[in-house]
XYZ file of C-alpha atoms in Angstrom:
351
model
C 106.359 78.831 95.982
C 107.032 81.419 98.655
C 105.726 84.617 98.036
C 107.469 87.872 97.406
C 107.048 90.675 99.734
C 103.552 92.276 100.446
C 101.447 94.510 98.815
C 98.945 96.793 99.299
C 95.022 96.057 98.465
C 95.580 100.096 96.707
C 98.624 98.913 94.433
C 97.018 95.417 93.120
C 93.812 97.816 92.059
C 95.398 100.094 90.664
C 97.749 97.607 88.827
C 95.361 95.119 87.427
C 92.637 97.639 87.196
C 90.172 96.724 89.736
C 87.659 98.872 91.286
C 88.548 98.567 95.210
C 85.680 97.964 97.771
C 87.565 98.429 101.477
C 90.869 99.383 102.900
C 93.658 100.276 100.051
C 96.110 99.956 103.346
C 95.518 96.537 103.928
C 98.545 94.123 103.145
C 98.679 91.033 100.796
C 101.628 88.315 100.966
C 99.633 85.345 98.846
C 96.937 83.914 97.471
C 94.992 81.649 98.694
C 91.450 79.777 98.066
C 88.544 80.799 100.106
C 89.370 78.774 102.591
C 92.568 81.244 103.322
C 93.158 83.249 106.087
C 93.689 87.078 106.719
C 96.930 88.554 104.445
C 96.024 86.376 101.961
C 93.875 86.890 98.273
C 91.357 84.659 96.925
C 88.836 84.861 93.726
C 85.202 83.729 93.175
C 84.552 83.473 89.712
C 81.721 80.246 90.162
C 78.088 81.397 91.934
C 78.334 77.612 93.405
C 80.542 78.942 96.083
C 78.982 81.055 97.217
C 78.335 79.451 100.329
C 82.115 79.429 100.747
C 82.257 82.919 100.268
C 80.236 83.778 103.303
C 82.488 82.252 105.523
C 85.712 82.887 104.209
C 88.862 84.550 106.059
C 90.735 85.612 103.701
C 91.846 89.572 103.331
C 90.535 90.526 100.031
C 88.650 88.242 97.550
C 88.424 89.100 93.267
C 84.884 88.469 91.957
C 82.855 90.453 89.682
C 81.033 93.692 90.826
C 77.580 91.591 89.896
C 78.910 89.345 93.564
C 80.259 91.991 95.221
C 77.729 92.517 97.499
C 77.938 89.107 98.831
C 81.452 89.041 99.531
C 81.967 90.139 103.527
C 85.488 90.749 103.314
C 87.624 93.854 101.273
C 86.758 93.094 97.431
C 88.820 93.726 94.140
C 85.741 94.207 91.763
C 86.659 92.780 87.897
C 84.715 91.357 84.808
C 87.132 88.510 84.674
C 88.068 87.778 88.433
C 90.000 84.537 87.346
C 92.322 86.000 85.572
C 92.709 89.280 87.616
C 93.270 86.488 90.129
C 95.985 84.658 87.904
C 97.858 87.550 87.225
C 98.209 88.529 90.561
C 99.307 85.141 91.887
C 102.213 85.518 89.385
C 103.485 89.003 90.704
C 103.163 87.591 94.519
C 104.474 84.122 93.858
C 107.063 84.621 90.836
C 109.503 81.440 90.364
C 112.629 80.819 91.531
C 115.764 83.563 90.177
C 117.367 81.644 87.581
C 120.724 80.789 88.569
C 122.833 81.816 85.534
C 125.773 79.598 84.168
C 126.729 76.113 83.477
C 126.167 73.908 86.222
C 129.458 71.745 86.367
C 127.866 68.106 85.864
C 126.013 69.380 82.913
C 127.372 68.287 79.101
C 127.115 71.531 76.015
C 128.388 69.906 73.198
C 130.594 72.159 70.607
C 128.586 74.436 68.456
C 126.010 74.936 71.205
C 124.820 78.533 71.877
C 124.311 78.908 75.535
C 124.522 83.398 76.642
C 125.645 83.872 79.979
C 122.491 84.377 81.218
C 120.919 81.215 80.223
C 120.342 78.563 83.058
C 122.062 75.113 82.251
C 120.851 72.555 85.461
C 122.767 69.819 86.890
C 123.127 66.645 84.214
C 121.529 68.785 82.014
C 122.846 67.643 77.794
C 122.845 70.814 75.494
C 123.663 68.910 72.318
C 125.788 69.724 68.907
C 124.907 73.388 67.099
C 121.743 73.571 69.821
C 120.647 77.258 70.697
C 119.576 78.566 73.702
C 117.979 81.695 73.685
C 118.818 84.611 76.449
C 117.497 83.892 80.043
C 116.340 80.483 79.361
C 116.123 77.649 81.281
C 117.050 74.266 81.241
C 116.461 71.698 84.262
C 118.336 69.128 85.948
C 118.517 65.835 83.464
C 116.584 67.648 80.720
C 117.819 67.326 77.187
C 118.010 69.907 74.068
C 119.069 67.988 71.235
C 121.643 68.187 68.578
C 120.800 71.640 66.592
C 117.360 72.809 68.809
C 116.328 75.946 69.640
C 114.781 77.179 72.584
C 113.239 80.490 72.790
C 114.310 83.201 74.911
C 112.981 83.221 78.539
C 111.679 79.677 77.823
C 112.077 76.795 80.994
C 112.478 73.617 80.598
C 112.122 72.114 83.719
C 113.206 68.389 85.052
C 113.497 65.859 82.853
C 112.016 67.672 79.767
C 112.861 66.645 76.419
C 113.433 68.241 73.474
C 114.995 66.303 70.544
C 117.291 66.875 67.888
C 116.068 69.957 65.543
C 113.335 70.726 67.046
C 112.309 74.681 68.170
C 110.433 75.737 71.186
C 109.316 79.647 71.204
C 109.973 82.411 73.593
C 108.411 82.589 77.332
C 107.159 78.775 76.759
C 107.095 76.246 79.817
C 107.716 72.420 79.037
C 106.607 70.557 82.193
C 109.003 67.570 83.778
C 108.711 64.169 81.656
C 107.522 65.635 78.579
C 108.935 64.983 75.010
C 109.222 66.513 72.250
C 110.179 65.380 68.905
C 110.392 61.831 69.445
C 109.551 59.314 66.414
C 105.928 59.614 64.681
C 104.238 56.256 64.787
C 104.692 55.758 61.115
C 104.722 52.140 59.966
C 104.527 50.658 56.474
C 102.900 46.880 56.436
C 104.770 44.196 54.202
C 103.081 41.035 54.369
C 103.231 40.390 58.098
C 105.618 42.124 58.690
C 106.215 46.114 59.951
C 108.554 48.114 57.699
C 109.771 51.659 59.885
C 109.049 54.788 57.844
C 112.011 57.504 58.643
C 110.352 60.731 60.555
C 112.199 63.511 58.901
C 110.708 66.352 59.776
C 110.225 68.375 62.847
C 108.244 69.833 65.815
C 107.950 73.692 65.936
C 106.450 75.050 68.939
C 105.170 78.856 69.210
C 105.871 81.812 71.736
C 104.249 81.493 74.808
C 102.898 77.797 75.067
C 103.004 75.531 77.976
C 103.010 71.812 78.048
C 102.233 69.728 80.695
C 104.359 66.694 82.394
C 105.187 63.639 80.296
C 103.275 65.110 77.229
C 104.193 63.817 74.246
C 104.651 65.979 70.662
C 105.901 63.432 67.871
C 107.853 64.992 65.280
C 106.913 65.182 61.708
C 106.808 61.920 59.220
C 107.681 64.513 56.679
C 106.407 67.949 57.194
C 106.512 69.195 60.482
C 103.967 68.978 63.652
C 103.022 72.484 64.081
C 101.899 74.053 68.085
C 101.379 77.458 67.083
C 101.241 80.657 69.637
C 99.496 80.482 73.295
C 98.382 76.954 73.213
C 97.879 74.758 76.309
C 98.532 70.938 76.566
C 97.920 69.619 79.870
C 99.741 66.703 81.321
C 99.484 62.954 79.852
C 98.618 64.114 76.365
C 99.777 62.461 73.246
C 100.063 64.632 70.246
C 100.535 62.388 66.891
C 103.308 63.369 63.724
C 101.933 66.247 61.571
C 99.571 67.304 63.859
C 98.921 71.353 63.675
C 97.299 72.944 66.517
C 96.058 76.674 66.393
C 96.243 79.229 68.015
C 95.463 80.034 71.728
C 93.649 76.333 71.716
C 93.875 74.726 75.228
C 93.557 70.892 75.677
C 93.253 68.642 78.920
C 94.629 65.530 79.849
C 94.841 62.399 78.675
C 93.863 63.690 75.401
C 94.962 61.458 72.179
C 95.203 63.378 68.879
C 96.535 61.046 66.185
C 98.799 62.043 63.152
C 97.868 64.520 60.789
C 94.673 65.716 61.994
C 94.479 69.928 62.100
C 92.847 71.677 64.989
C 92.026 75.457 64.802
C 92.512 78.263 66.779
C 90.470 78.760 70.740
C 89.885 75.275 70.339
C 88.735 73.555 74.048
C 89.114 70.047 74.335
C 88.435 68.316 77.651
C 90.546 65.425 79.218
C 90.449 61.830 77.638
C 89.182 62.556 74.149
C 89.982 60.899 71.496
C 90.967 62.317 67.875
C 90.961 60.357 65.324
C 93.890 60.745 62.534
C 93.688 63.323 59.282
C 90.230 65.077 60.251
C 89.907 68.820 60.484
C 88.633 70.586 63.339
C 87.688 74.060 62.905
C 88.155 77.162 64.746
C 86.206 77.941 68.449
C 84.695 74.192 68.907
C 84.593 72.661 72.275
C 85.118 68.665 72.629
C 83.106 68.011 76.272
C 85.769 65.356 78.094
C 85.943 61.588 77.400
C 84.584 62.260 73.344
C 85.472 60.245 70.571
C 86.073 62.465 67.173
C 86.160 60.177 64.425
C 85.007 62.448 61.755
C 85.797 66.807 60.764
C 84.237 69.666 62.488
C 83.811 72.648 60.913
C 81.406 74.890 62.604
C 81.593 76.356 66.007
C 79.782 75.315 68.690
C 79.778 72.457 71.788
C 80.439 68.974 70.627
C 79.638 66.004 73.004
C 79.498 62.322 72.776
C 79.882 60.236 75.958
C 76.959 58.211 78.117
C 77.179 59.965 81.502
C 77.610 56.984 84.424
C 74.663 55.013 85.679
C 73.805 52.381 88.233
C 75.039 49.025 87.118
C 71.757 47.661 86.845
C 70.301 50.580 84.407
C 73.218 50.685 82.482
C 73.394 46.463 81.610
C 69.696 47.717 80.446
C 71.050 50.434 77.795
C 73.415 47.763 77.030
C 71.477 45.194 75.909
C 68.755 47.225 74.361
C 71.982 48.408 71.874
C 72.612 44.746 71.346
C 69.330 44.040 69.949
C 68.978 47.353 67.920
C 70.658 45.081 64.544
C 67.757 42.761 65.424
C 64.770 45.442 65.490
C 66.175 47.136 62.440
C 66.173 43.775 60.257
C 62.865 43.361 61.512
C 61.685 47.076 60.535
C 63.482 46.126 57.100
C 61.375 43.312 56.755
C 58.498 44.968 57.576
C 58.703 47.764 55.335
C 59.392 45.764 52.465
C 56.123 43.894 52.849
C 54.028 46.881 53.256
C 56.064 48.521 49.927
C 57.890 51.566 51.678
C 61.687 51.740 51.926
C 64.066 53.353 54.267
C 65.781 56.330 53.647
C 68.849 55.596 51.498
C 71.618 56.250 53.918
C 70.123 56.270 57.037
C 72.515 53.517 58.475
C 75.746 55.516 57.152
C 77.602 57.063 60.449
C 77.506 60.999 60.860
């Protein structure tokens, strides 16, 4: 996005409450990474650039006063220079001014709330009794379903779906392709056959939570699927029916969580994990990318389970050392037995 007009190195300081190192004249119009040039703002929050630090352009950079030495351009000086650096890309590149009104290919349906400052995009559907909150918006071909709310300041942008009775929180972001409220995948089995279980219940999102493009929240089998305040789904993530997610709990993508399973509050999980259905997860655990869960966490901490990548020819190796570990532990059985000590009882159970 284009930014807005300039501002001084002086005003952002004073602002975001940094400590200034150089000229409070000098003029910022965007942000940039280090590789920027002069008139722009950049942020080193990772030591490992430091290399690109030395040789960077850019007007001003945020890093933390520990750095600051090293940096040989004007500094902002905070604890936390990513976010400094975050919030001040917002205030220089804002988004587009919503365009207020009805745009005249779009459908409300009667009993829709929709103020006069709310945003309605071309093809847009606003469905029966649906409730748009003031200064939302709502994207070209994006759908709020019959009786939905959506929070006030809340964008939905292209695309975006969110189905009939479902609620979406103030100042939330729901990214193009993504759906919310669709079926759970709930399935009873008679004989060989698949009988469809109704999904009567809902998905209630909190204030302040963004989800990522062509995410997917399933609504409740019979309770509802719960995102609660401040959480963060990236894109590509399927969320299963029941789920509850905490508070202020971010999650990357490619990430499947199936129904039912509860995961607490400043949760991290990284992309392409795998949760397995009705477990709990507590509060403040991390899930290192590519894990499998198939079993409750409870205390806090790092939680990892993936074999880093190897050369071919090592990792056939692991491989078929796995594929005789059955073999090796009959023979240790055996063994054992004829020398009159036992295994532990329960040492082949999974943990």
């Amino acid at each position: 996005m284009p930014p807005t007009a300039s501002l001084s190195l002086g005003q952002l300081a004073v602002r975001f409450g940094c400590t200034l190192r150089g000229d409070p004249q000098r003029r910022i119009g965007g942000v940039a990474s280090l590789a920027g040039g002069e008139g722009e703002l950049g942020f080193l929050a990772n030591p490992a650039l430091l290399d690109d630090l030395e040789a960077t352009r850019l007007g001003a950079v945020v890093i933390t006063p520990r750095l600051a030495a090293k940096c040989p351009v004007d500094a902002l000086l905070h604890a936390n220079p990513h976010a400094t650096f975050a919030r001040i890309a917002t205030l220089l590149h804002p988004p587009p001014p919503r365009r207020a009104g009805v745009h005249p290919t779009a459908t409300v349906q009667a009993g829709a709330i929709v103020p006069p400052d709310a945003e309605v995009g071309p093809y847009a559907l606003v469905g029966e009794g649906a409730r748009l909150g003031e200064r939302c918006r709502i994207g070209a071909h994006a759908i709020v379903g019959d009786g939905a709310v959506i929070g006030a300041d809340s964008r939905l942008l292209e695309r975006a779906s969110v189905l009939a009775g479902c609620e979406v929180g103030a100042r939330c972001i729901v990214h193009p392709g993504a759906v919310i409220g669709a079926d759970g995948f709930g399935n009873a089995r008679d004989g060989v056959q698949w009988v469809k279980v109704p999904q009567l219940g809902r998905v209630r999102i909190g204030d302040d939570v963004e989800i990522g493009a062509n995410t997917t929240i399933d609504r409740g089998a019979l309770g509802d699927t719960v995102i609660e305040e401040g959480v963060r789904l990236d894109n590509q993530i399927q969320v299963g029916h029941n789920v509850v997610i905490g508070a202020h709990t971010a999650i990357a993508a490619c990430t499947g969580i199936a129904g039912s399973t509860r995961i607490g509050a400043r949760c991290l999980v990284g992309g392409g994990t795998g949760i397995g259905g009705q477990l709990v997860i507590g509060d403040d655990i991390v899930i290192a990318g590519f894990g499998m869960v198939t079993h409750s966490l409870h205390q806090p901490g790092m939680y990892s389970n993936v074999l880093p990548a190897r050369e071919a020819r090592g990792w056939r190796r692991i491989v078929g050392r796995i594929n005789r570990l059955e073999a090796l532990n009959e023979r240790v059985r055996r063994l054992e037995q004829a020398s009159g000590a036992t295994q532990d009882e329960g040492e082949d159970d999974e943990h």
